[in-house]
Amino acid sequence: MGSRVLDSEEFIKQFHIPSYILEPDAEVERLPLKPECPVLVFINSRSGGQLGGDLLITYRSLLNEKQVIDLGETAPDTVLHRLFLNLEKLKNNGDEIAPELEKKLKIIVAGGDGTAGWLLGVVSDLKLSQPPPIATVPLGTGNNLPFAFGWGKKNPGTDRNSVLSFLDKVQKAKEMKIDSWHILMRMRAPKHGSCDPIAPLELPHSLHAFHRVSSTDDLNVEGRDTFRGGFWNYFSMGMDAQVSYAFHSERKLHPEKFKNQLINQSTYAKLGCSQGWFMASLFHPSSRNIAQLCKVKIMKRHGDWQDLHIPHSIRSIVCLNLPSFSGGLNPWGTPNSNKRRDRDLTPPFVDDGLLEIVGFRDAWHGLVLLAPNGHGRRLAQAHRIRFEFHKGAADHTFMRIDGEPWKQPLPVDDETVVVEISHLGQVKMLAAHDCRSKSVLDPSSPIAHDVDERDSDNEDESVGEEWRKFGAADTFKIPDEVDISHLS
């Protein structure tokens, strides 16, 4: 379809959402045509230098301004809360557009992987009867989520024709489900020492303080810091997260130096050298190796925890959900048939309820990913993974969720420092038909196997309310047990 046809009023109207759908008090409009592909657009105007702001202006010039939301001004849960309650009210009043629009609604999110993860977490927490599928616009540094689903990894054009072309691809995209992963982190609040996170960084969008005490959770007591959240791409810990943290700290202090994607990537490489990631054996204390920092346990089958052997040379551990890491690399690769049989390994499907756990010695080890069949040290695949930090091993470590790093204090006198990751559910994504992500349900995938439904549904009796949501929708106050689709 050429740009002349894409720029027609008839084409653009397919994506339009009328104001009365978005605002409960607006006057009801009688539309000549029902929207065929209504989109709700969330843009982080601070992402991609000036690109986020430019993209916001272009989308608002094409669509209803109210359906294009600046995440710097409005939280996504506020918008979705209002929209879905209003849709329910309109459906109950006999509106003809509302049920069709709810059925066909798609979400576009433009920002870094952290921004996309925030949106995915909110949609998951709302527990909608018809959750909309989500398309991600590459507007950050890594852009792993967009790349994994065929949207590219380069920052997009922000002009009218580029946006129209993207809308055309959204309309033609296929739906895919991907696994969502819950992370629960708990430790005693440190009373002194130099392990406070460096200002002005904050915890990722997807990680939230959690204060309620659950009867099933004997560690959730007074005097402990407890956080929960979720991820869709990866969780990593160690040297790679330290380099990422140094980069984000520098960018926060000097944003004017980071307005070009190429400059950002070269700065990242320089910081990798200065932090010792390329010369880990010379500059990186052995006490920071993963094995000396913590014990790692995994659950491959429901209820069966096993110790995971971590070689002492491993300085970074990555728990992967998607076949894309660090700007499009695939650390897991595709194990051959012998390895699949001998080590019970599978290709990296995005909806099989398994995380791929990979280790790296240093950045030179990571360079093997540039080779056609290169991969990291495949450690295991698991439904759950638990990190139990050794008492006094270090006063801090570095962690990263979907591109957002932070410096995590480790109290030196506490043996109950725990990070646990478990499968929570699934969320719908929009994907190009030739994308890298593969579904276990797709007959064209090289291998398919049965998903352990029991584990993915969290039927473990030890699982309490702290595991049932991410906490991403902070301002959404409808109780967990209430299905929004039944509200009037």
Short mmCIF file of C-alpha atoms in Angstrom, two decimals:
data_model
loop_
_atom_site.label_atom_id
_atom_site.label_comp_id
_atom_site.label_asym_id
_atom_site.label_seq_id
_atom_site.Cartn_x
_atom_site.Cartn_y
_atom_site.Cartn_z
CA MET A 1 0.00 0.00 0.00
CA GLY A 2 1.59 3.26 -1.05
CA SER A 3 1.98 6.38 1.11
CA ARG A 4 -0.69 8.22 -0.89
CA VAL A 5 -3.35 5.64 0.12
CA LEU A 6 -2.03 5.42 3.69
CA ASP A 7 -2.44 9.17 4.02
CA SER A 8 -6.12 9.03 3.13
CA GLU A 9 -8.78 10.03 5.64
CA GLU A 10 -10.45 6.64 5.20
CA PHE A 11 -7.25 4.80 6.28
CA ILE A 12 -6.57 7.06 9.28
CA LYS A 13 -10.16 6.81 10.56
CA GLN A 14 -9.69 3.05 11.09
CA PHE A 15 -7.42 3.81 14.08
CA HIS A 16 -9.55 6.58 15.59
CA ILE A 17 -11.14 6.36 19.06
CA PRO A 18 -13.97 8.86 19.62
CA SER A 19 -13.76 11.17 22.66
CA TYR A 20 -16.88 9.83 24.36
CA ILE A 21 -15.20 6.41 24.65
CA LEU A 22 -12.16 7.95 26.35
CA GLU A 23 -13.97 10.44 28.59
CA PRO A 24 -17.09 9.43 30.55
CA ASP A 25 -18.65 12.93 30.41
CA ALA A 26 -18.13 13.59 26.70
CA GLU A 27 -21.13 13.79 24.37
CA VAL A 28 -21.84 10.53 22.55
CA GLU A 29 -20.87 10.64 18.85
CA ARG A 30 -22.67 8.78 16.08
CA LEU A 31 -19.92 7.53 13.78
CA PRO A 32 -20.47 6.76 10.09
CA LEU A 33 -18.01 3.83 10.35
CA LYS A 34 -16.93 1.62 13.24
CA PRO A 35 -13.15 1.80 13.86
CA GLU A 36 -11.50 -1.30 12.37
CA CYS A 37 -8.24 -1.04 14.31
CA PRO A 38 -8.66 1.40 17.25
CA VAL A 39 -5.32 2.13 18.94
CA LEU A 40 -4.44 3.61 22.30
CA VAL A 41 -0.96 5.14 22.03
CA PHE A 42 1.36 5.60 25.03
CA ILE A 43 4.57 7.55 24.41
CA ASN A 44 7.44 8.23 26.79
CA SER A 45 8.23 11.75 25.58
CA ARG A 46 11.60 11.61 27.37
CA SER A 47 12.83 8.54 25.47
CA GLY A 48 15.09 8.69 22.44
CA GLY A 49 16.26 12.25 23.05
CA GLN A 50 13.97 14.54 21.04
CA LEU A 51 12.32 11.60 19.21
CA GLY A 52 9.76 10.86 21.94
CA GLY A 53 8.44 14.42 21.87
CA ASP A 54 8.38 14.51 18.05
CA LEU A 55 6.51 11.20 17.90
CA LEU A 56 3.92 12.51 20.36
CA ILE A 57 3.24 15.54 18.16
CA THR A 58 2.88 13.43 14.99
CA TYR A 59 0.50 10.88 16.53
CA ARG A 60 -1.64 13.65 18.01
CA SER A 61 -1.84 15.36 14.62
CA LEU A 62 -3.19 12.15 13.05
CA LEU A 63 -5.46 10.75 15.76
CA ASN A 64 -7.70 12.03 18.52
CA GLU A 65 -5.33 13.85 20.89
CA LYS A 66 -6.99 12.12 23.84
CA GLN A 67 -6.02 8.65 22.57
CA VAL A 68 -2.31 9.60 22.51
CA ILE A 69 -0.96 9.70 26.08
CA ASP A 70 2.32 11.21 27.26
CA LEU A 71 3.62 8.86 29.97
CA GLY A 72 5.61 11.74 31.40
CA GLU A 73 2.30 13.35 32.39
CA THR A 74 -0.20 10.52 32.97
CA ALA A 75 0.23 7.01 34.36
CA PRO A 76 -1.13 4.24 32.11
CA ASP A 77 -3.25 2.62 34.83
CA THR A 78 -5.19 5.89 35.26
CA VAL A 79 -6.03 5.93 31.54
CA LEU A 80 -6.92 2.24 31.29
CA HIS A 81 -8.98 2.32 34.49
CA ARG A 82 -11.12 5.16 33.11
CA LEU A 83 -11.38 3.65 29.63
CA PHE A 84 -12.50 0.14 30.60
CA LEU A 85 -14.96 1.26 33.24
CA ASN A 86 -16.48 3.63 30.69
CA LEU A 87 -16.62 0.88 28.04
CA GLU A 88 -18.52 -1.33 30.50
CA LYS A 89 -20.96 1.47 31.28
CA LEU A 90 -21.53 2.17 27.57
CA LYS A 91 -22.07 -1.52 26.78
CA ASN A 92 -24.66 -1.77 29.54
CA ASN A 93 -26.44 1.27 28.05
CA GLY A 94 -26.67 -0.41 24.64
CA ASP A 95 -23.92 1.50 22.83
CA GLU A 96 -23.07 -0.31 19.57
CA ILE A 97 -19.49 0.96 19.19
CA ALA A 98 -18.22 0.06 22.68
CA PRO A 99 -18.23 -3.79 22.43
CA GLU A 100 -16.65 -3.71 18.95
CA LEU A 101 -14.00 -1.25 20.05
CA GLU A 102 -13.15 -3.28 23.16
CA LYS A 103 -12.79 -6.42 21.01
CA LYS A 104 -10.54 -4.75 18.41
CA LEU A 105 -8.54 -2.40 20.64
CA LYS A 106 -4.74 -2.46 20.31
CA ILE A 107 -2.11 -0.65 22.36
CA ILE A 108 1.03 1.00 20.97
CA VAL A 109 3.79 1.88 23.43
CA ALA A 110 6.82 3.95 22.41
CA GLY A 111 9.75 4.07 24.81
CA GLY A 112 12.59 1.94 26.12
CA ASP A 113 12.19 -1.67 27.25
CA GLY A 114 11.50 -0.42 30.78
CA THR A 115 8.60 1.71 29.56
CA ALA A 116 7.16 -1.19 27.56
CA GLY A 117 7.48 -3.46 30.60
CA TRP A 118 5.63 -0.91 32.74
CA LEU A 119 2.69 -0.96 30.30
CA LEU A 120 2.68 -4.75 30.12
CA GLY A 121 2.65 -4.94 33.92
CA VAL A 122 -0.30 -2.58 34.19
CA VAL A 123 -2.32 -4.49 31.58
CA SER A 124 -1.54 -7.76 33.39
CA ASP A 125 -2.56 -6.39 36.80
CA LEU A 126 -5.92 -5.12 35.54
CA LYS A 127 -6.96 -8.72 34.74
CA LEU A 128 -9.18 -7.66 31.85
CA SER A 129 -11.56 -10.16 30.28
CA GLN A 130 -10.32 -9.02 26.82
CA PRO A 131 -6.80 -7.64 27.31
CA PRO A 132 -5.61 -5.68 24.25
CA PRO A 133 -2.47 -6.87 22.42
CA ILE A 134 0.53 -4.55 22.57
CA ALA A 135 2.92 -3.29 19.87
CA THR A 136 6.25 -1.78 20.94
CA VAL A 137 8.00 1.09 19.13
CA PRO A 138 11.83 0.98 19.48
CA LEU A 139 12.65 4.25 21.24
CA GLY A 140 15.39 3.30 23.71
CA THR A 141 18.99 2.04 23.67
CA GLY A 142 18.55 -1.75 23.76
CA ASN A 143 15.08 -2.11 22.20
CA ASN A 144 15.02 -5.87 22.82
CA LEU A 145 11.23 -6.16 23.05
CA PRO A 146 10.53 -4.48 19.68
CA PHE A 147 13.34 -6.42 18.02
CA ALA A 148 12.11 -9.79 19.30
CA PHE A 149 8.66 -9.18 17.81
CA GLY A 150 9.75 -7.84 14.44
CA TRP A 151 9.42 -4.06 14.98
CA GLY A 152 13.15 -3.44 14.50
CA LYS A 153 15.70 -2.01 16.92
CA LYS A 154 16.56 1.33 15.33
CA ASN A 155 14.77 4.44 16.55
CA PRO A 156 11.83 5.11 14.22
CA GLY A 157 11.09 8.00 11.90
CA THR A 158 8.79 10.51 13.55
CA ASP A 159 7.36 12.13 10.41
CA ARG A 160 3.79 11.60 9.21
CA ASN A 161 4.61 8.93 6.60
CA SER A 162 6.71 6.88 9.04
CA VAL A 163 3.91 6.86 11.61
CA LEU A 164 1.31 5.93 9.00
CA SER A 165 3.53 3.09 7.81
CA PHE A 166 3.84 1.82 11.40
CA LEU A 167 0.06 1.96 11.88
CA ASP A 168 -0.32 -0.09 8.70
CA LYS A 169 2.03 -2.74 10.14
CA VAL A 170 0.09 -2.75 13.43
CA GLN A 171 -3.12 -3.43 11.54
CA LYS A 172 -1.52 -6.41 9.72
CA ALA A 173 0.36 -7.81 12.74
CA LYS A 174 -0.34 -11.19 14.31
CA GLU A 175 -1.07 -11.78 17.99
CA MET A 176 1.33 -13.81 20.15
CA LYS A 177 1.19 -14.68 23.81
CA ILE A 178 4.35 -14.35 25.89
CA ASP A 179 5.10 -15.47 29.44
CA SER A 180 5.17 -12.91 32.23
CA TRP A 181 7.54 -13.34 35.15
CA HIS A 182 7.04 -12.21 38.74
CA ILE A 183 9.99 -11.14 40.88
CA LEU A 184 9.86 -10.94 44.68
CA MET A 185 12.84 -9.40 46.48
CA ARG A 186 13.26 -9.29 50.23
CA MET A 187 16.00 -8.32 52.68
CA ARG A 188 16.49 -6.58 56.02
CA ALA A 189 16.70 -2.80 55.71
CA PRO A 190 20.39 -1.80 56.12
CA LYS A 191 21.03 0.46 59.13
CA HIS A 192 24.41 1.85 58.10
CA GLY A 193 27.18 1.59 55.54
CA SER A 194 27.86 2.92 52.05
CA CYS A 195 25.36 0.77 50.19
CA ASP A 196 22.57 3.24 49.50
CA PRO A 197 21.62 3.45 45.81
CA ILE A 198 23.41 6.29 44.04
CA ALA A 199 21.17 9.33 43.51
CA PRO A 200 19.32 10.31 41.43
CA LEU A 201 18.49 6.79 40.19
CA GLU A 202 15.32 5.09 41.32
CA LEU A 203 14.14 1.50 41.18
CA PRO A 204 12.71 0.39 37.82
CA HIS A 205 9.07 1.16 36.97
CA SER A 206 8.37 -2.54 37.26
CA LEU A 207 9.58 -2.91 40.87
CA HIS A 208 7.36 -1.72 43.73
CA ALA A 209 7.46 -1.66 47.51
CA PHE A 210 5.07 -4.19 48.97
CA HIS A 211 4.05 -3.72 52.61
CA ARG A 212 1.11 -6.06 53.22
CA VAL A 213 1.78 -9.13 55.37
CA SER A 214 0.55 -12.40 53.92
CA SER A 215 -0.36 -15.37 56.16
CA THR A 216 1.49 -17.66 53.73
CA ASP A 217 4.70 -15.61 53.80
CA ASP A 218 6.74 -15.99 57.00
CA LEU A 219 9.54 -13.69 55.77
CA ASN A 220 7.25 -10.71 55.21
CA VAL A 221 7.73 -9.13 58.65
CA GLU A 222 8.52 -5.74 60.12
CA GLY A 223 12.02 -4.42 59.47
CA ARG A 224 12.46 -6.00 56.05
CA ASP A 225 12.39 -4.29 52.68
CA THR A 226 10.08 -6.15 50.30
CA PHE A 227 9.65 -5.39 46.60
CA ARG A 228 7.77 -7.13 43.85
CA GLY A 229 7.51 -6.57 40.14
CA GLY A 230 7.67 -8.29 36.80
CA PHE A 231 9.57 -8.64 33.57
CA TRP A 232 9.03 -9.96 30.06
CA ASN A 233 12.48 -9.88 28.53
CA TYR A 234 15.17 -10.60 31.14
CA PHE A 235 16.50 -10.25 34.66
CA SER A 236 20.28 -10.04 35.02
CA MET A 237 22.71 -9.68 37.89
CA GLY A 238 26.41 -9.00 38.10
CA MET A 239 28.92 -7.31 35.84
CA ASP A 240 26.65 -6.57 32.87
CA ALA A 241 24.16 -4.83 35.19
CA GLN A 242 27.02 -2.84 36.76
CA VAL A 243 28.08 -1.47 33.36
CA SER A 244 24.46 -0.69 32.51
CA TYR A 245 24.10 1.12 35.85
CA ALA A 246 27.20 3.23 35.16
CA PHE A 247 25.74 4.18 31.76
CA HIS A 248 22.33 5.15 33.17
CA SER A 249 23.96 7.13 36.00
CA GLU A 250 26.05 9.07 33.50
CA ARG A 251 23.06 9.71 31.24
CA LYS A 252 20.97 10.95 34.16
CA LEU A 253 23.71 13.40 35.19
CA HIS A 254 24.53 14.57 31.63
CA PRO A 255 21.46 14.00 29.41
CA GLU A 256 22.77 16.42 26.77
CA LYS A 257 25.55 13.94 25.87
CA PHE A 258 23.13 11.11 25.06
CA LYS A 259 20.97 12.29 22.18
CA ASN A 260 22.29 9.95 19.51
CA GLN A 261 21.88 6.16 19.47
CA LEU A 262 25.39 5.57 18.02
CA ILE A 263 27.02 7.82 20.65
CA ASN A 264 25.04 6.02 23.36
CA GLN A 265 26.36 2.64 22.23
CA SER A 266 29.99 3.80 22.02
CA THR A 267 29.72 5.35 25.50
CA TYR A 268 28.35 2.03 26.74
CA ALA A 269 31.41 0.21 25.35
CA LYS A 270 33.83 2.69 26.99
CA LEU A 271 32.10 2.26 30.35
CA GLY A 272 32.42 -1.50 29.91
CA CYS A 273 36.18 -1.06 29.78
CA SER A 274 36.37 1.36 32.71
CA GLN A 275 34.23 -0.90 34.90
CA GLY A 276 36.48 -3.90 34.22
CA TRP A 277 33.94 -5.89 32.19
CA PHE A 278 36.53 -6.47 29.44
CA MET A 279 39.36 -7.15 31.92
CA ALA A 280 37.41 -8.80 34.70
CA SER A 281 40.26 -11.03 35.89
CA LEU A 282 42.43 -7.96 36.59
CA PHE A 283 39.94 -5.51 38.06
CA HIS A 284 36.95 -7.50 39.23
CA PRO A 285 37.18 -9.00 42.76
CA SER A 286 36.54 -12.74 42.84
CA SER A 287 34.12 -12.10 45.72
CA ARG A 288 31.75 -10.59 43.14
CA ASN A 289 31.56 -13.79 41.10
CA ILE A 290 27.99 -15.07 41.14
CA ALA A 291 28.82 -18.35 42.91
CA GLN A 292 30.55 -16.53 45.79
CA LEU A 293 27.79 -13.95 46.04
CA CYS A 294 24.80 -16.28 46.33
CA LYS A 295 23.39 -19.78 46.12
CA VAL A 296 21.08 -20.34 43.12
CA LYS A 297 18.15 -22.77 43.20
CA ILE A 298 15.83 -23.66 40.33
CA MET A 299 12.51 -25.45 39.94
CA LYS A 300 12.26 -27.42 36.71
CA ARG A 301 9.20 -29.38 37.79
CA HIS A 302 6.42 -28.36 40.13
CA GLY A 303 7.47 -28.40 43.80
CA ASP A 304 11.00 -29.73 43.14
CA TRP A 305 13.73 -27.21 44.07
CA GLN A 306 17.28 -28.11 43.01
CA ASP A 307 20.65 -26.41 43.56
CA LEU A 308 22.06 -24.97 40.33
CA HIS A 309 25.83 -25.29 39.89
CA ILE A 310 27.34 -21.94 38.87
CA PRO A 311 30.97 -22.15 37.67
CA HIS A 312 33.27 -19.89 39.72
CA SER A 313 34.32 -17.94 36.62
CA ILE A 314 30.76 -16.64 35.99
CA ARG A 315 30.49 -12.92 36.72
CA SER A 316 27.10 -12.26 35.17
CA ILE A 317 23.92 -14.32 35.12
CA VAL A 318 20.98 -13.63 32.79
CA CYS A 319 17.46 -15.09 33.08
CA LEU A 320 15.94 -14.79 29.60
CA ASN A 321 12.34 -14.94 28.44
CA LEU A 322 12.84 -13.63 24.89
CA PRO A 323 15.48 -14.56 22.27
CA SER A 324 16.87 -11.02 22.37
CA PHE A 325 19.33 -9.41 24.77
CA SER A 326 21.65 -6.41 24.65
CA GLY A 327 20.39 -4.94 21.39
CA GLY A 328 19.28 -8.11 19.60
CA LEU A 329 21.79 -10.82 20.58
CA ASN A 330 20.58 -14.34 21.42
CA PRO A 331 22.60 -15.73 24.38
CA TRP A 332 20.77 -19.10 24.42
CA GLY A 333 21.01 -19.91 20.73
CA THR A 334 19.41 -23.17 19.57
CA PRO A 335 20.74 -26.30 21.30
CA ASN A 336 21.36 -29.23 18.94
CA SER A 337 19.42 -32.49 19.29
CA ASN A 338 22.13 -34.16 21.43
CA LYS A 339 22.16 -31.33 23.96
CA ARG A 340 18.37 -31.27 24.03
CA ARG A 341 18.33 -34.98 24.83
CA ASP A 342 21.29 -35.11 27.27
CA ARG A 343 20.60 -31.91 29.19
CA ASP A 344 16.83 -31.61 28.79
CA LEU A 345 17.19 -28.31 26.90
CA THR A 346 14.81 -26.78 24.35
CA PRO A 347 14.84 -23.84 21.92
CA PRO A 348 13.81 -20.53 23.55
CA PHE A 349 10.03 -20.36 23.12
CA VAL A 350 8.36 -17.23 24.51
CA ASP A 351 5.23 -19.00 25.83
CA ASP A 352 6.53 -22.31 27.28
CA GLY A 353 6.64 -21.24 30.95
CA LEU A 354 10.44 -21.58 31.04
CA LEU A 355 13.28 -19.10 31.59
CA GLU A 356 16.62 -19.67 29.89
CA ILE A 357 19.45 -19.14 32.42
CA VAL A 358 22.78 -18.12 30.88
CA GLY A 359 26.14 -17.21 32.41
CA PHE A 360 29.02 -15.01 31.17
CA ARG A 361 32.61 -14.80 32.38
CA ASP A 362 33.26 -11.31 31.00
CA ALA A 363 32.51 -9.11 27.99
CA TRP A 364 34.98 -11.04 25.82
CA HIS A 365 32.93 -14.14 26.52
CA GLY A 366 29.86 -12.14 25.47
CA LEU A 367 31.45 -11.45 22.08
CA VAL A 368 30.87 -15.09 21.08
CA LEU A 369 27.25 -14.00 20.55
CA LEU A 370 28.37 -12.16 17.42
CA ALA A 371 29.28 -15.47 15.78
CA PRO A 372 26.51 -17.21 13.78
CA ASN A 373 26.02 -20.03 16.32
CA GLY A 374 27.53 -18.29 19.34
CA HIS A 375 25.89 -18.53 22.74
CA GLY A 376 26.64 -17.98 26.42
CA ARG A 377 27.16 -20.69 29.05
CA ARG A 378 23.79 -22.48 29.10
CA LEU A 379 23.16 -23.21 32.77
CA ALA A 380 19.52 -24.40 32.85
CA GLN A 381 15.88 -23.80 31.96
CA ALA A 382 13.39 -23.46 34.79
CA HIS A 383 9.88 -22.42 35.87
CA ARG A 384 11.23 -20.70 38.99
CA ILE A 385 14.62 -19.47 40.15
CA ARG A 386 15.74 -18.32 43.58
CA PHE A 387 18.88 -16.39 44.61
CA GLU A 388 19.89 -16.72 48.29
CA PHE A 389 22.69 -14.27 49.07
CA HIS A 390 25.55 -15.35 51.31
CA LYS A 391 25.91 -13.46 54.57
CA GLY A 392 28.61 -10.80 54.32
CA ALA A 393 29.70 -11.72 50.77
CA ALA A 394 29.39 -8.09 49.57
CA ASP A 395 27.65 -4.88 50.64
CA HIS A 396 25.91 -4.49 47.27
CA THR A 397 25.39 -5.97 43.85
CA PHE A 398 23.92 -4.72 40.56
CA MET A 399 20.69 -5.95 39.03
CA ARG A 400 18.79 -5.17 35.85
CA ILE A 401 15.21 -5.79 34.71
CA ASP A 402 14.37 -5.28 31.01
CA GLY A 403 17.07 -2.66 30.50
CA GLU A 404 16.60 -0.79 33.80
CA PRO A 405 19.52 -1.28 36.24
CA TRP A 406 19.88 -0.47 39.91
CA LYS A 407 22.43 -0.84 42.70
CA GLN A 408 21.03 -3.24 45.27
CA PRO A 409 22.23 -3.00 48.91
CA LEU A 410 23.07 -6.35 50.53
CA PRO A 411 22.98 -6.13 54.35
CA VAL A 412 26.10 -7.81 55.73
CA ASP A 413 24.44 -9.38 58.79
CA ASP A 414 21.35 -10.94 57.17
CA GLU A 415 21.05 -14.50 55.87
CA THR A 416 17.53 -14.08 54.45
CA VAL A 417 18.37 -11.90 51.46
CA VAL A 418 16.27 -13.48 48.73
CA VAL A 419 15.32 -12.78 45.12
CA GLU A 420 12.80 -15.22 43.68
CA ILE A 421 11.42 -15.29 40.12
CA SER A 422 8.35 -17.31 39.15
CA HIS A 423 6.02 -17.70 36.19
CA LEU A 424 2.87 -15.59 36.65
CA GLY A 425 0.81 -15.74 33.46
CA GLN A 426 0.83 -14.48 29.90
CA VAL A 427 0.19 -11.26 28.02
CA LYS A 428 -0.70 -10.63 24.37
CA MET A 429 1.80 -8.98 22.04
CA LEU A 430 1.53 -7.82 18.44
CA ALA A 431 4.24 -9.25 16.19
CA ALA A 432 5.41 -9.11 12.60
CA HIS A 433 4.81 -12.41 10.81
CA ASP A 434 8.54 -13.13 10.37
CA CYS A 435 9.64 -12.14 13.91
CA ARG A 436 12.38 -13.94 15.86
CA SER A 437 10.13 -14.91 18.78
CA LYS A 438 8.73 -18.44 18.46
CA SER A 439 5.65 -19.97 20.06
CA VAL A 440 5.51 -23.50 21.43
CA LEU A 441 2.02 -23.64 19.90
CA ASP A 442 3.21 -22.74 16.40
CA PRO A 443 3.52 -25.83 14.17
CA SER A 444 6.37 -24.16 12.25
CA SER A 445 8.50 -24.00 15.42
CA PRO A 446 11.33 -26.55 15.42
CA ILE A 447 10.14 -28.32 18.57
CA ALA A 448 6.99 -28.20 20.70
CA HIS A 449 6.42 -29.70 24.12
CA ASP A 450 3.71 -29.62 26.77
CA VAL A 451 3.60 -26.64 29.12
CA ASP A 452 3.36 -27.50 32.83
CA GLU A 453 -0.05 -25.88 33.35
CA ARG A 454 -0.04 -26.61 37.06
CA ASP A 455 3.09 -24.58 37.69
CA SER A 456 2.09 -21.72 35.42
CA ASP A 457 -1.20 -21.37 37.29
CA ASN A 458 0.65 -20.99 40.62
CA GLU A 459 -1.09 -23.87 42.36
CA ASP A 460 1.76 -24.28 44.83
CA GLU A 461 0.15 -24.10 48.28
CA SER A 462 3.00 -21.89 49.53
CA VAL A 463 2.11 -19.15 47.06
CA GLY A 464 0.15 -16.32 48.66
CA GLU A 465 -1.20 -12.93 47.66
CA GLU A 466 2.26 -11.44 47.16
CA TRP A 467 2.60 -13.55 43.99
CA ARG A 468 -0.73 -12.74 42.36
CA LYS A 469 0.16 -9.46 40.65
CA PHE A 470 3.11 -7.23 39.84
CA GLY A 471 2.01 -4.12 41.67
CA ALA A 472 2.47 -2.16 38.44
CA ALA A 473 -1.01 -0.65 38.54
CA ASP A 474 -0.40 1.32 41.71
CA THR A 475 -3.39 3.60 41.37
CA PHE A 476 -5.84 0.93 40.27
CA LYS A 477 -7.79 0.14 43.41
CA ILE A 478 -10.32 -2.48 42.31
CA PRO A 479 -9.74 -5.59 44.50
CA ASP A 480 -7.98 -8.58 42.93
CA GLU A 481 -11.01 -10.83 43.18
CA VAL A 482 -13.26 -8.47 41.19
CA ASP A 483 -13.33 -9.01 37.41
CA ILE A 484 -13.50 -5.60 35.76
CA SER A 485 -15.69 -7.04 32.99
CA HIS A 486 -18.53 -7.47 35.49
CA LEU A 487 -18.51 -3.87 36.73
CA SER A 488 -21.25 -1.48 35.72
#
